[in-house]
Amino acid sequence: MTATAERPATTIFRRPRSTTGLWSWLTTVDHKRIGILYGYAAFFFFVIGGIEALLLRIQLAQANAEFLTAGAYNALFTMHGTTMVFLFIMPASAAFMNYLLPLLIGARDVAFPRLNALSWWIFLFGGIFLYSTFIFGTSVPPVSPDGITGNLAPGGGPGSFNWLADSPDGGWFCYQPNCGPLYSPGTAMDYWALGIQILGLASLVSAINFIVTVFNMRARGMRLLRMPVFAWMTTVVAFLLLFSLPIIAVALFMVAFDRQFGTVFFAATSGGDPILWQHLFWLFGHPEVYILILPAMGIVSEVLPVFSRKPLFGYSAVVFAGAAIAFLGFGVWAHHMFASGITPVAQAAFALATMTIAIPTGIKIFNWMGTLWGGRLRLSTPMLFAIGFLAMFTIGGLSGVTHAVVPSDWQQTDTYYIVAHFHYVLFGGAVFGLFAGMYYWFPKLTGRLMSDRLGKVHFWLQFIGFNLTFAPMHWLGLQGMVRRTWKYAPETGLEPWNLAVTVGAFIIATSIAVFMFNWYRSKRRGALAGMDPWDARTVEWMTPSPTPEHNFSEPPVVTRLDHFWHLKYDEDEEGRPVRRPEADEMLAHLEDVGRHPTTPIHLPNPSYFPLVMAVGIPLVFYGIIYHTSAWGKALIVVGALIMLAALIGWGMEPLEEPHEAHEPEQEGVEEESGHV
Amino acid sequence: MLRLIRGATVAAMALLLGACQLIGNEDAPLTTFRPAGPNAERIDDLFWLVFWIATAIFVLVMGALVLILFVFRDRKKEDAREPKQLHGSPKLEVLWTVIPALILAVIAVPTVSSVFELTGCEDDSMRVELTGHQWWFEFHYPDQGVDTANVLVIPAGEEVCLEMTSDDVLHNFWVPALHGKRYLVPGQTTLLRLEASQPGEFWGHCAEFCGLSHSLMRTRVQAVSRAEFDEWVAAQLAPANLPADGTPEFDGYQVFLNKGCTQCHTIRFDDEASSNIVLSELFNGPDLTHFASRNVFAGAVLPEGGETHEQALARWLADPPNVKPGSFMPNLALTAQEIEDLIAFLESNT
């Protein structure tokens, strides 16, 4: 380390030095800053996806409405689903994981900080790549098998906003052969397939990083079964990503090859199999559902105990149930395909497998209720969202069991009943959980509290709006409202409830506006939070707020689960907590030491190269889309050269840039890691 | 007091019934709540079994949650005691693992048995070959030799076996009153058994996203008595009437021959020479020989909103892609007179 630090300053490979301003954000490898970047980007895409949803709902508020053209409608539902899954919930969860995982396990950063920055930049450019389809993508009407081009009336038929139709319109599920080259010509679906490919790469990189972090960077005494549940769920999700993303990567390459290079993996006319795509997609897609929900379950498992002033009921059961859900999640994919004509034996087997998932899910729900039981429940905003999660997710779980009842699913699949179900799981579940986490950790992030009054307004608006939007979809589906339909006939009798749903969607939008205002105002003028505003239990609250760059001046030495709580509280003979007399003094000491570290602290240096590397990737993918043209080929070469240059720089740059703030410490962070 | 409680109960029940009425919406033509044949009834029974179990669990869990929130809410009293620190209970964990498992076992048994009962067809049931197109369903009756589109006519009280495939992308045939959904997969044949207990008309819809006009790919199933079905078959097998010279129908026939309709559509006449039998590799429009015998057309979308068959046909012929975006039937730029004549001709093909 000393040798590299003495590298002459004339070397072309310098580590960036900015600690403030734009350059510091572009070159940061700090997990907290990366988490914040992820968070804002995810929220931006949440708003975009929400606007898409509102446009869809305006179209559906009336029977036979002509607000959107069919093409615009199809593009909007495709991009709404894709955005909410890949550009909102996944990166929002990644934001929490990045910011919190090292803090929760008492570490100073993740195992590979530059890799962490790389995954963020790949994600960002993947999202931009995907959305650039609205500018560059084309989507021309389909071609019938005899080569006759389909016809579109001028302007794309009845309705408006047809300019939106030139974007991916094959659904986020990209079912073949509709999504193949014959029926979705144009480049829009290429943007989709390759965009998801890039985003998958980002998640894969983070997954490996988080796994290594959890197994190597824990503070002394932070045994695996002393980790907070959120850290556990991060680990489980990282493994899910690690095992499921390669499947979709292969499948997406097959799609891209079919579209770009004339292979026929999914073309039935040439002996390919369109159903193969569904197996591959859902073999990834179902674990993906748990990738989306498990982080929120982790958040809720942190929030409920703190606001009940009780430990999590059945900690190990909750952890193992999470792992069991993830494991079983790989064996249920064909329940998305009960109507596809798979054999009755397969249908029965997947029905039983699907039912078994209800058992660990139930274990979680009952343990959360056990946590609330007998507690002193403070109904602050994070708690309201966590309880909202618990109630809404239960509904989604129950409707989920009805899909395992195969014949019943034959009626419900591809109707709004399914739309209702997965929004109860992913919005009522994941999004409520994420909001609980945002209110809960906002003080950690900013040192201020969010307004509780506005938070409650947000919660109740969102809760009412959510139920008005998605509850009626259950019976709309059972009354025969088919999914992904641009129009429905007035004779179907579906109009009144659809209008109610649209009203609900706008109430949700209002609630999100309240949240954004609250966030903006509280960041500037919120009440100062202090180090431990919620009387929390886990070690991330043992550092000052906002978190100092080095996280912990003295990494905690963990003695038991909920380490921080037990430093503050003893238990009397009845098992009730009694505040230790020295608690306040300890907090003051922690605050002081946290702000003013007594020893120099080694932190990873910022780097240019994750950003440079990530710039190269979308260029290559743009080149693949236009590979038949000369400039397309040139883009591939340029992108590859940039990646190569970044790789060389990555390897060659000095480990340390000697400057005053970060004197290398004699004992590295490595030696402080814990033991299993 | 007792009267008050009784009154409140009656009022609550009325409200609940009203809500159920509104939610049930039995008049919705695509509703799954009004099964009209043994297959759909079997599914309906299973649905309600699971529904009531799920409702019971829902009421218990939500009731417990509300109770917990009410009882254990922090009332911010000064003398409030800190809660006992419970860490878990192995007994309870076992309990809430075993009870859900048992409930699921109760659901699993009828699920598995009904999967096997409701999949596939009886060997001796009547076959109909169903081909999905963007965006309409084509029906071919191999035993009777009948070809039709959009409207499937079946004898009531008999099982009909649909042998389904697709000409282009995935489609999904769904008539909620008769059975659940089944995909139409290009290159594969899937089976779906349909049976209507009583005569009646049932609505259907393509349920798998199949491109631009997926929303406008609908269908009807008409169940008729066996005698009526045989009559219908006989009528369908009859050739179309060649219109007499000088009638509006004849002018329409000329439009049909000369304006490109014959590129995709077949009409079989008595006289082989007048018939145009479209080669199958070119064929991509419905057989129009008995067009006027079908109460709906254009993917069973038209007529809609109370318009007559003729009004809808006029609208359709004037600009098909404007009614059905992406339709492979192009705007043929027909004059008003040509449309009128064509309607006269097509409506004569009963």
PDB file of C-alpha atoms in Angstrom, chain A residues 64 70-71 74 77 141-146 148-153 156-158 169-171 173 175-178 183 268 273-275 278 308-315 317 336-341 344-345 347-348 351-352 355-356 358-359 363 365-367 369 372-379 387 390-392 394-395 398 401-402 404-415 417 475 477-480 482-494 497 537 565 569 571 574-577, chain B residues 19 22-25 27-33 40 43 46-47 50-51 54-55 57-58 60-62 64-65 67-69 72-77 80-89 92-93 96-97 100-101 104-105 107-108 110-112 114-116 118-119 134-135 167-170 172 174-183 185-188 190 203 205-216 218 264 281-284 303-306 319 321-331:
ATOM      1  CA  ASN A  64     -64.885   2.462 -26.260  1.00  0.00           C
ATOM      2  CA  ALA A  70     -54.323   1.114 -29.834  1.00  0.00           C
ATOM      3  CA  GLY A  71     -50.608   1.407 -30.592  1.00  0.00           C
ATOM      4  CA  ASN A  74     -49.979  -1.161 -26.086  1.00  0.00           C
ATOM      5  CA  PHE A  77     -48.725  -0.814 -20.809  1.00  0.00           C
ATOM      6  CA  PRO A 141     -47.681  -2.597 -37.928  1.00  0.00           C
ATOM      7  CA  PRO A 142     -47.358  -6.364 -38.082  1.00  0.00           C
ATOM      8  CA  VAL A 143     -47.015  -8.524 -41.135  1.00  0.00           C
ATOM      9  CA  SER A 144     -49.385 -11.394 -41.806  1.00  0.00           C
ATOM     10  CA  PRO A 145     -47.915 -14.828 -42.670  1.00  0.00           C
ATOM     11  CA  ASP A 146     -48.434 -14.259 -46.384  1.00  0.00           C
ATOM     12  CA  ILE A 148     -49.217  -8.621 -46.476  1.00  0.00           C
ATOM     13  CA  THR A 149     -48.379  -5.675 -44.281  1.00  0.00           C
ATOM     14  CA  GLY A 150     -50.990  -4.788 -41.731  1.00  0.00           C
ATOM     15  CA  ASN A 151     -52.866  -1.588 -42.210  1.00  0.00           C
ATOM     16  CA  LEU A 152     -53.089   1.397 -39.991  1.00  0.00           C
ATOM     17  CA  ALA A 153     -55.474   4.227 -40.522  1.00  0.00           C
ATOM     18  CA  GLY A 156     -52.856   4.982 -36.135  1.00  0.00           C
ATOM     19  CA  GLY A 157     -56.627   4.684 -35.914  1.00  0.00           C
ATOM     20  CA  PRO A 158     -59.093   6.194 -33.496  1.00  0.00           C
ATOM     21  CA  ASP A 169     -45.421  -2.716 -27.578  1.00  0.00           C
ATOM     22  CA  GLY A 170     -45.009  -6.461 -27.066  1.00  0.00           C
ATOM     23  CA  GLY A 171     -45.689  -6.429 -23.329  1.00  0.00           C
ATOM     24  CA  PHE A 173     -43.426 -10.408 -20.880  1.00  0.00           C
ATOM     25  CA  TYR A 175     -44.468 -13.371 -25.494  1.00  0.00           C
ATOM     26  CA  GLN A 176     -43.305 -15.079 -28.641  1.00  0.00           C
ATOM     27  CA  PRO A 177     -43.901 -15.028 -31.526  1.00  0.00           C
ATOM     28  CA  ASN A 178     -45.774 -11.715 -31.173  1.00  0.00           C
ATOM     29  CA  TYR A 183     -44.937  -9.606 -35.739  1.00  0.00           C
ATOM     30  CA  ALA A 268     -43.082 -22.088 -34.882  1.00  0.00           C
ATOM     31  CA  ASP A 273     -41.147 -23.271 -29.935  1.00  0.00           C
ATOM     32  CA  PRO A 274     -42.929 -20.143 -28.699  1.00  0.00           C
ATOM     33  CA  ILE A 275     -43.747 -21.856 -25.392  1.00  0.00           C
ATOM     34  CA  GLN A 278     -42.499 -18.697 -21.591  1.00  0.00           C
ATOM     35  CA  SER A 308     -43.789  -1.883  18.766  1.00  0.00           C
ATOM     36  CA  ARG A 309     -40.875  -1.587  21.216  1.00  0.00           C
ATOM     37  CA  LYS A 310     -40.491  -5.345  21.023  1.00  0.00           C
ATOM     38  CA  PRO A 311     -38.042  -7.633  19.274  1.00  0.00           C
ATOM     39  CA  LEU A 312     -39.129  -9.262  16.029  1.00  0.00           C
ATOM     40  CA  PHE A 313     -41.244 -12.265  16.943  1.00  0.00           C
ATOM     41  CA  GLY A 314     -39.631 -15.484  15.706  1.00  0.00           C
ATOM     42  CA  TYR A 315     -36.550 -13.880  14.133  1.00  0.00           C
ATOM     43  CA  ALA A 317     -38.461 -18.269  11.513  1.00  0.00           C
ATOM     44  CA  HIS A 336     -48.067 -18.496 -15.102  1.00  0.00           C
ATOM     45  CA  MET A 337     -48.788 -20.932 -17.916  1.00  0.00           C
ATOM     46  CA  PHE A 338     -51.712 -23.048 -16.700  1.00  0.00           C
ATOM     47  CA  ALA A 339     -53.703 -22.113 -19.816  1.00  0.00           C
ATOM     48  CA  SER A 340     -50.852 -22.792 -22.223  1.00  0.00           C
ATOM     49  CA  GLY A 341     -51.698 -26.447 -22.787  1.00  0.00           C
ATOM     50  CA  PRO A 344     -52.392 -32.119 -16.503  1.00  0.00           C
ATOM     51  CA  VAL A 345     -49.574 -33.811 -14.577  1.00  0.00           C
ATOM     52  CA  GLN A 347     -50.363 -28.490 -13.976  1.00  0.00           C
ATOM     53  CA  ALA A 348     -51.061 -30.528 -10.845  1.00  0.00           C
ATOM     54  CA  ALA A 351     -50.282 -26.213  -8.442  1.00  0.00           C
ATOM     55  CA  LEU A 352     -49.009 -28.101  -5.392  1.00  0.00           C
ATOM     56  CA  MET A 355     -49.555 -23.802  -2.711  1.00  0.00           C
ATOM     57  CA  THR A 356     -46.542 -24.653  -0.575  1.00  0.00           C
ATOM     58  CA  ALA A 358     -48.259 -19.928   1.012  1.00  0.00           C
ATOM     59  CA  ILE A 359     -46.823 -21.686   4.070  1.00  0.00           C
ATOM     60  CA  ILE A 363     -45.226 -17.807   8.738  1.00  0.00           C
ATOM     61  CA  ILE A 365     -47.335 -12.685   8.313  1.00  0.00           C
ATOM     62  CA  PHE A 366     -48.128 -14.427  11.605  1.00  0.00           C
ATOM     63  CA  ASN A 367     -44.726 -13.559  13.061  1.00  0.00           C
ATOM     64  CA  MET A 369     -48.547  -9.990  13.922  1.00  0.00           C
ATOM     65  CA  LEU A 372     -47.293  -6.301  17.158  1.00  0.00           C
ATOM     66  CA  TRP A 373     -49.072  -8.367  19.833  1.00  0.00           C
ATOM     67  CA  GLY A 374     -48.520  -6.955  23.283  1.00  0.00           C
ATOM     68  CA  GLY A 375     -46.371  -4.091  22.008  1.00  0.00           C
ATOM     69  CA  ARG A 376     -46.661  -0.376  22.579  1.00  0.00           C
ATOM     70  CA  LEU A 377     -47.575   0.561  19.047  1.00  0.00           C
ATOM     71  CA  ARG A 378     -46.512   4.044  17.962  1.00  0.00           C
ATOM     72  CA  LEU A 379     -48.477   4.735  14.806  1.00  0.00           C
ATOM     73  CA  ILE A 387     -48.988  -2.093   8.792  1.00  0.00           C
ATOM     74  CA  LEU A 390     -49.014  -6.274   6.224  1.00  0.00           C
ATOM     75  CA  ALA A 391     -52.729  -5.866   5.453  1.00  0.00           C
ATOM     76  CA  MET A 392     -52.429  -5.346   1.693  1.00  0.00           C
ATOM     77  CA  THR A 394     -52.145 -10.512   3.060  1.00  0.00           C
ATOM     78  CA  ILE A 395     -54.874  -9.800   0.514  1.00  0.00           C
ATOM     79  CA  LEU A 398     -54.775 -14.894  -0.424  1.00  0.00           C
ATOM     80  CA  VAL A 401     -53.509 -18.991  -3.481  1.00  0.00           C
ATOM     81  CA  THR A 402     -56.554 -18.870  -5.752  1.00  0.00           C
ATOM     82  CA  ALA A 404     -52.804 -22.250  -7.524  1.00  0.00           C
ATOM     83  CA  VAL A 405     -56.287 -23.706  -7.931  1.00  0.00           C
ATOM     84  CA  VAL A 406     -55.684 -24.508 -11.575  1.00  0.00           C
ATOM     85  CA  PRO A 407     -59.215 -24.643 -13.031  1.00  0.00           C
ATOM     86  CA  SER A 408     -60.051 -21.451 -11.184  1.00  0.00           C
ATOM     87  CA  ASP A 409     -56.909 -19.920 -12.678  1.00  0.00           C
ATOM     88  CA  TRP A 410     -58.059 -20.912 -16.175  1.00  0.00           C
ATOM     89  CA  GLN A 411     -60.885 -18.441 -15.639  1.00  0.00           C
ATOM     90  CA  GLN A 412     -58.811 -15.761 -13.935  1.00  0.00           C
ATOM     91  CA  THR A 413     -55.553 -15.756 -15.856  1.00  0.00           C
ATOM     92  CA  ASP A 414     -55.133 -12.895 -18.325  1.00  0.00           C
ATOM     93  CA  THR A 415     -57.951 -10.963 -16.685  1.00  0.00           C
ATOM     94  CA  TYR A 417     -58.154 -10.351 -11.442  1.00  0.00           C
ATOM     95  CA  TRP A 475     -64.350  -8.304  -9.701  1.00  0.00           C
ATOM     96  CA  GLY A 477     -61.567  -9.560 -13.885  1.00  0.00           C
ATOM     97  CA  LEU A 478     -64.157 -12.017 -12.663  1.00  0.00           C
ATOM     98  CA  GLN A 479     -66.742 -10.145 -14.747  1.00  0.00           C
ATOM     99  CA  GLY A 480     -64.611 -10.860 -17.774  1.00  0.00           C
ATOM    100  CA  VAL A 482     -59.433  -9.129 -20.269  1.00  0.00           C
ATOM    101  CA  ARG A 483     -55.957  -7.730 -19.642  1.00  0.00           C
ATOM    102  CA  ARG A 484     -54.080  -5.551 -22.117  1.00  0.00           C
ATOM    103  CA  THR A 485     -57.257  -4.440 -23.817  1.00  0.00           C
ATOM    104  CA  TRP A 486     -57.345  -0.961 -25.206  1.00  0.00           C
ATOM    105  CA  LYS A 487     -61.136  -0.866 -25.503  1.00  0.00           C
ATOM    106  CA  TYR A 488     -64.072  -2.665 -24.011  1.00  0.00           C
ATOM    107  CA  ALA A 489     -67.620  -2.629 -25.311  1.00  0.00           C
ATOM    108  CA  PRO A 490     -70.266  -0.695 -23.330  1.00  0.00           C
ATOM    109  CA  GLU A 491     -72.406  -3.861 -23.362  1.00  0.00           C
ATOM    110  CA  THR A 492     -69.903  -5.630 -21.125  1.00  0.00           C
ATOM    111  CA  GLY A 493     -71.160  -3.626 -18.129  1.00  0.00           C
ATOM    112  CA  LEU A 494     -67.604  -2.949 -17.009  1.00  0.00           C
ATOM    113  CA  TRP A 497     -66.068   0.121 -11.888  1.00  0.00           C
ATOM    114  CA  ARG A 537     -32.562  -1.507  17.670  1.00  0.00           C
ATOM    115  CA  TRP A 565     -31.158  -1.828  21.732  1.00  0.00           C
ATOM    116  CA  TYR A 569     -31.957  -1.295  27.617  1.00  0.00           C
ATOM    117  CA  GLU A 571     -34.721  -6.206  31.109  1.00  0.00           C
ATOM    118  CA  GLU A 574     -40.876  -9.527  34.086  1.00  0.00           C
ATOM    119  CA  GLY A 575     -38.983  -9.201  30.803  1.00  0.00           C
ATOM    120  CA  ARG A 576     -39.830  -5.509  30.342  1.00  0.00           C
ATOM    121  CA  PRO A 577     -37.124  -3.160  29.079  1.00  0.00           C
TER     122      PRO A 577
ATOM    123  CA  ALA B  19     -72.588  -4.451  -2.657  1.00  0.00           C
ATOM    124  CA  LEU B  22     -72.922  -4.539  -7.697  1.00  0.00           C
ATOM    125  CA  ILE B  23     -69.780  -6.622  -7.489  1.00  0.00           C
ATOM    126  CA  GLY B  24     -71.390  -9.739  -8.921  1.00  0.00           C
ATOM    127  CA  ASN B  25     -72.876  -7.782 -11.851  1.00  0.00           C
ATOM    128  CA  ASP B  27     -75.610  -9.017 -16.371  1.00  0.00           C
ATOM    129  CA  ALA B  28     -72.028  -8.694 -17.586  1.00  0.00           C
ATOM    130  CA  PRO B  29     -71.959 -10.926 -20.670  1.00  0.00           C
ATOM    131  CA  LEU B  30     -68.401 -12.081 -19.995  1.00  0.00           C
ATOM    132  CA  THR B  31     -68.905 -12.786 -16.302  1.00  0.00           C
ATOM    133  CA  THR B  32     -67.464 -15.950 -14.774  1.00  0.00           C
ATOM    134  CA  PHE B  33     -70.234 -15.925 -12.164  1.00  0.00           C
ATOM    135  CA  ALA B  40     -67.668 -24.002 -16.059  1.00  0.00           C
ATOM    136  CA  ILE B  43     -64.780 -24.511 -11.937  1.00  0.00           C
ATOM    137  CA  LEU B  46     -64.135 -24.862  -6.887  1.00  0.00           C
ATOM    138  CA  PHE B  47     -63.868 -21.077  -7.006  1.00  0.00           C
ATOM    139  CA  VAL B  50     -61.631 -21.481  -2.200  1.00  0.00           C
ATOM    140  CA  PHE B  51     -63.319 -18.084  -1.995  1.00  0.00           C
ATOM    141  CA  ALA B  54     -59.939 -17.365   1.788  1.00  0.00           C
ATOM    142  CA  THR B  55     -62.662 -15.051   3.070  1.00  0.00           C
ATOM    143  CA  ILE B  57     -58.873 -16.432   6.685  1.00  0.00           C
ATOM    144  CA  PHE B  58     -59.123 -12.818   5.558  1.00  0.00           C
ATOM    145  CA  LEU B  60     -59.710 -13.731  10.934  1.00  0.00           C
ATOM    146  CA  VAL B  61     -56.370 -12.126  10.036  1.00  0.00           C
ATOM    147  CA  MET B  62     -57.733  -8.639   9.420  1.00  0.00           C
ATOM    148  CA  ALA B  64     -56.912  -9.860  14.579  1.00  0.00           C
ATOM    149  CA  LEU B  65     -54.857  -7.033  13.062  1.00  0.00           C
ATOM    150  CA  LEU B  67     -57.936  -5.784  17.298  1.00  0.00           C
ATOM    151  CA  ILE B  68     -54.186  -5.638  17.905  1.00  0.00           C
ATOM    152  CA  LEU B  69     -53.991  -2.065  16.643  1.00  0.00           C
ATOM    153  CA  PHE B  72     -52.003  -2.226  21.852  1.00  0.00           C
ATOM    154  CA  ARG B  73     -51.926   1.259  20.413  1.00  0.00           C
ATOM    155  CA  ASP B  74     -49.633   3.523  22.422  1.00  0.00           C
ATOM    156  CA  ARG B  75     -51.978   5.942  24.146  1.00  0.00           C
ATOM    157  CA  LYS B  76     -49.022   8.057  25.261  1.00  0.00           C
ATOM    158  CA  LYS B  77     -49.903   7.763  28.930  1.00  0.00           C
ATOM    159  CA  ALA B  80     -47.738   3.182  30.403  1.00  0.00           C
ATOM    160  CA  ARG B  81     -45.603   0.131  30.978  1.00  0.00           C
ATOM    161  CA  GLU B  82     -43.010  -1.084  28.520  1.00  0.00           C
ATOM    162  CA  PRO B  83     -44.070  -4.246  26.686  1.00  0.00           C
ATOM    163  CA  LYS B  84     -42.762  -7.656  27.607  1.00  0.00           C
ATOM    164  CA  GLN B  85     -39.963  -8.632  25.264  1.00  0.00           C
ATOM    165  CA  LEU B  86     -41.258 -11.778  23.600  1.00  0.00           C
ATOM    166  CA  HIS B  87     -38.751 -13.339  21.226  1.00  0.00           C
ATOM    167  CA  GLY B  88     -40.908 -16.031  19.708  1.00  0.00           C
ATOM    168  CA  SER B  89     -42.614 -19.283  20.415  1.00  0.00           C
ATOM    169  CA  LEU B  92     -46.824 -21.131  17.723  1.00  0.00           C
ATOM    170  CA  GLU B  93     -44.434 -21.506  14.781  1.00  0.00           C
ATOM    171  CA  TRP B  96     -49.054 -21.628  12.066  1.00  0.00           C
ATOM    172  CA  THR B  97     -47.058 -23.881   9.798  1.00  0.00           C
ATOM    173  CA  PRO B 100     -52.115 -23.484   6.706  1.00  0.00           C
ATOM    174  CA  ALA B 101     -50.631 -26.718   5.361  1.00  0.00           C
ATOM    175  CA  LEU B 104     -53.971 -26.105   1.561  1.00  0.00           C
ATOM    176  CA  ALA B 105     -54.318 -29.887   1.540  1.00  0.00           C
ATOM    177  CA  ILE B 107     -57.873 -27.182  -1.412  1.00  0.00           C
ATOM    178  CA  ALA B 108     -55.305 -29.339  -3.201  1.00  0.00           C
ATOM    179  CA  PRO B 110     -60.320 -31.079  -5.524  1.00  0.00           C
ATOM    180  CA  THR B 111     -57.840 -28.947  -7.479  1.00  0.00           C
ATOM    181  CA  VAL B 112     -55.818 -31.894  -8.695  1.00  0.00           C
ATOM    182  CA  SER B 114     -60.587 -31.367 -11.387  1.00  0.00           C
ATOM    183  CA  VAL B 115     -57.461 -30.620 -13.445  1.00  0.00           C
ATOM    184  CA  PHE B 116     -57.532 -34.147 -14.772  1.00  0.00           C
ATOM    185  CA  LEU B 118     -61.469 -30.877 -17.129  1.00  0.00           C
ATOM    186  CA  THR B 119     -58.449 -31.295 -19.424  1.00  0.00           C
ATOM    187  CA  GLN B 134     -54.876 -11.619 -35.990  1.00  0.00           C
ATOM    188  CA  TRP B 135     -57.676 -10.754 -35.001  1.00  0.00           C
ATOM    189  CA  ASP B 167     -51.978 -19.137 -37.788  1.00  0.00           C
ATOM    190  CA  ASP B 168     -49.726 -16.390 -36.450  1.00  0.00           C
ATOM    191  CA  VAL B 169     -49.147 -15.405 -32.812  1.00  0.00           C
ATOM    192  CA  LEU B 170     -50.463 -16.825 -29.546  1.00  0.00           C
ATOM    193  CA  ASN B 172     -56.304 -17.590 -26.100  1.00  0.00           C
ATOM    194  CA  TRP B 174     -62.090 -17.866 -23.626  1.00  0.00           C
ATOM    195  CA  VAL B 175     -65.829 -18.208 -23.228  1.00  0.00           C
ATOM    196  CA  PRO B 176     -66.274 -17.696 -19.474  1.00  0.00           C
ATOM    197  CA  ALA B 177     -69.724 -19.236 -19.256  1.00  0.00           C
ATOM    198  CA  LEU B 178     -68.526 -22.536 -20.735  1.00  0.00           C
ATOM    199  CA  HIS B 179     -64.937 -23.184 -19.657  1.00  0.00           C
ATOM    200  CA  GLY B 180     -61.653 -21.564 -18.704  1.00  0.00           C
ATOM    201  CA  LYS B 181     -59.049 -20.378 -21.169  1.00  0.00           C
ATOM    202  CA  ARG B 182     -56.761 -22.308 -23.441  1.00  0.00           C
ATOM    203  CA  TYR B 183     -53.951 -21.001 -25.626  1.00  0.00           C
ATOM    204  CA  VAL B 185     -50.232 -21.990 -30.156  1.00  0.00           C
ATOM    205  CA  PRO B 186     -48.769 -21.860 -33.667  1.00  0.00           C
ATOM    206  CA  GLY B 187     -47.345 -25.275 -34.586  1.00  0.00           C
ATOM    207  CA  GLN B 188     -49.212 -27.053 -31.797  1.00  0.00           C
ATOM    208  CA  THR B 190     -54.397 -27.701 -27.895  1.00  0.00           C
ATOM    209  CA  TRP B 203     -69.647 -14.086 -25.222  1.00  0.00           C
ATOM    210  CA  HIS B 205     -62.753 -12.913 -25.931  1.00  0.00           C
ATOM    211  CA  CYS B 206     -59.189 -13.625 -26.949  1.00  0.00           C
ATOM    212  CA  ALA B 207     -57.373 -13.474 -23.642  1.00  0.00           C
ATOM    213  CA  GLU B 208     -53.740 -13.527 -24.721  1.00  0.00           C
ATOM    214  CA  PHE B 209     -52.153 -10.308 -25.913  1.00  0.00           C
ATOM    215  CA  CYS B 210     -51.880 -10.840 -29.658  1.00  0.00           C
ATOM    216  CA  GLY B 211     -50.873  -7.501 -31.075  1.00  0.00           C
ATOM    217  CA  LEU B 212     -52.374  -4.198 -32.033  1.00  0.00           C
ATOM    218  CA  SER B 213     -56.063  -5.107 -32.009  1.00  0.00           C
ATOM    219  CA  HIS B 214     -56.059  -7.741 -29.280  1.00  0.00           C
ATOM    220  CA  SER B 215     -58.902  -5.816 -27.622  1.00  0.00           C
ATOM    221  CA  LEU B 216     -61.019  -6.297 -30.719  1.00  0.00           C
ATOM    222  CA  ARG B 218     -63.862 -11.373 -29.606  1.00  0.00           C
ATOM    223  CA  CYS B 264     -58.750 -12.919 -49.136  1.00  0.00           C
ATOM    224  CA  GLU B 281     -51.707 -20.153 -48.395  1.00  0.00           C
ATOM    225  CA  LEU B 282     -53.225 -16.892 -49.561  1.00  0.00           C
ATOM    226  CA  PHE B 283     -56.354 -17.116 -47.482  1.00  0.00           C
ATOM    227  CA  ASN B 284     -56.384 -14.788 -44.552  1.00  0.00           C
ATOM    228  CA  PRO B 303     -72.286  -4.258 -34.570  1.00  0.00           C
ATOM    229  CA  GLU B 304     -71.867  -2.369 -31.311  1.00  0.00           C
ATOM    230  CA  GLY B 305     -73.635   0.331 -29.351  1.00  0.00           C
ATOM    231  CA  GLY B 306     -77.097  -0.482 -30.711  1.00  0.00           C
ATOM    232  CA  ASP B 319     -62.418   2.168 -43.403  1.00  0.00           C
ATOM    233  CA  PRO B 321     -58.291  -0.118 -40.133  1.00  0.00           C
ATOM    234  CA  ASN B 322     -60.004   2.795 -38.469  1.00  0.00           C
ATOM    235  CA  VAL B 323     -62.351   0.412 -36.699  1.00  0.00           C
ATOM    236  CA  LYS B 324     -59.737  -2.244 -36.076  1.00  0.00           C
ATOM    237  CA  PRO B 325     -56.197  -0.800 -36.061  1.00  0.00           C
ATOM    238  CA  GLY B 326     -53.743  -2.923 -37.988  1.00  0.00           C
ATOM    239  CA  SER B 327     -56.517  -4.881 -39.669  1.00  0.00           C
ATOM    240  CA  PHE B 328     -55.283  -6.798 -42.681  1.00  0.00           C
ATOM    241  CA  MET B 329     -58.388  -5.684 -44.509  1.00  0.00           C
ATOM    242  CA  PRO B 330     -57.258  -2.443 -46.087  1.00  0.00           C
ATOM    243  CA  ASN B 331     -59.246   0.662 -46.814  1.00  0.00           C
TER     244      ASN B 331
END
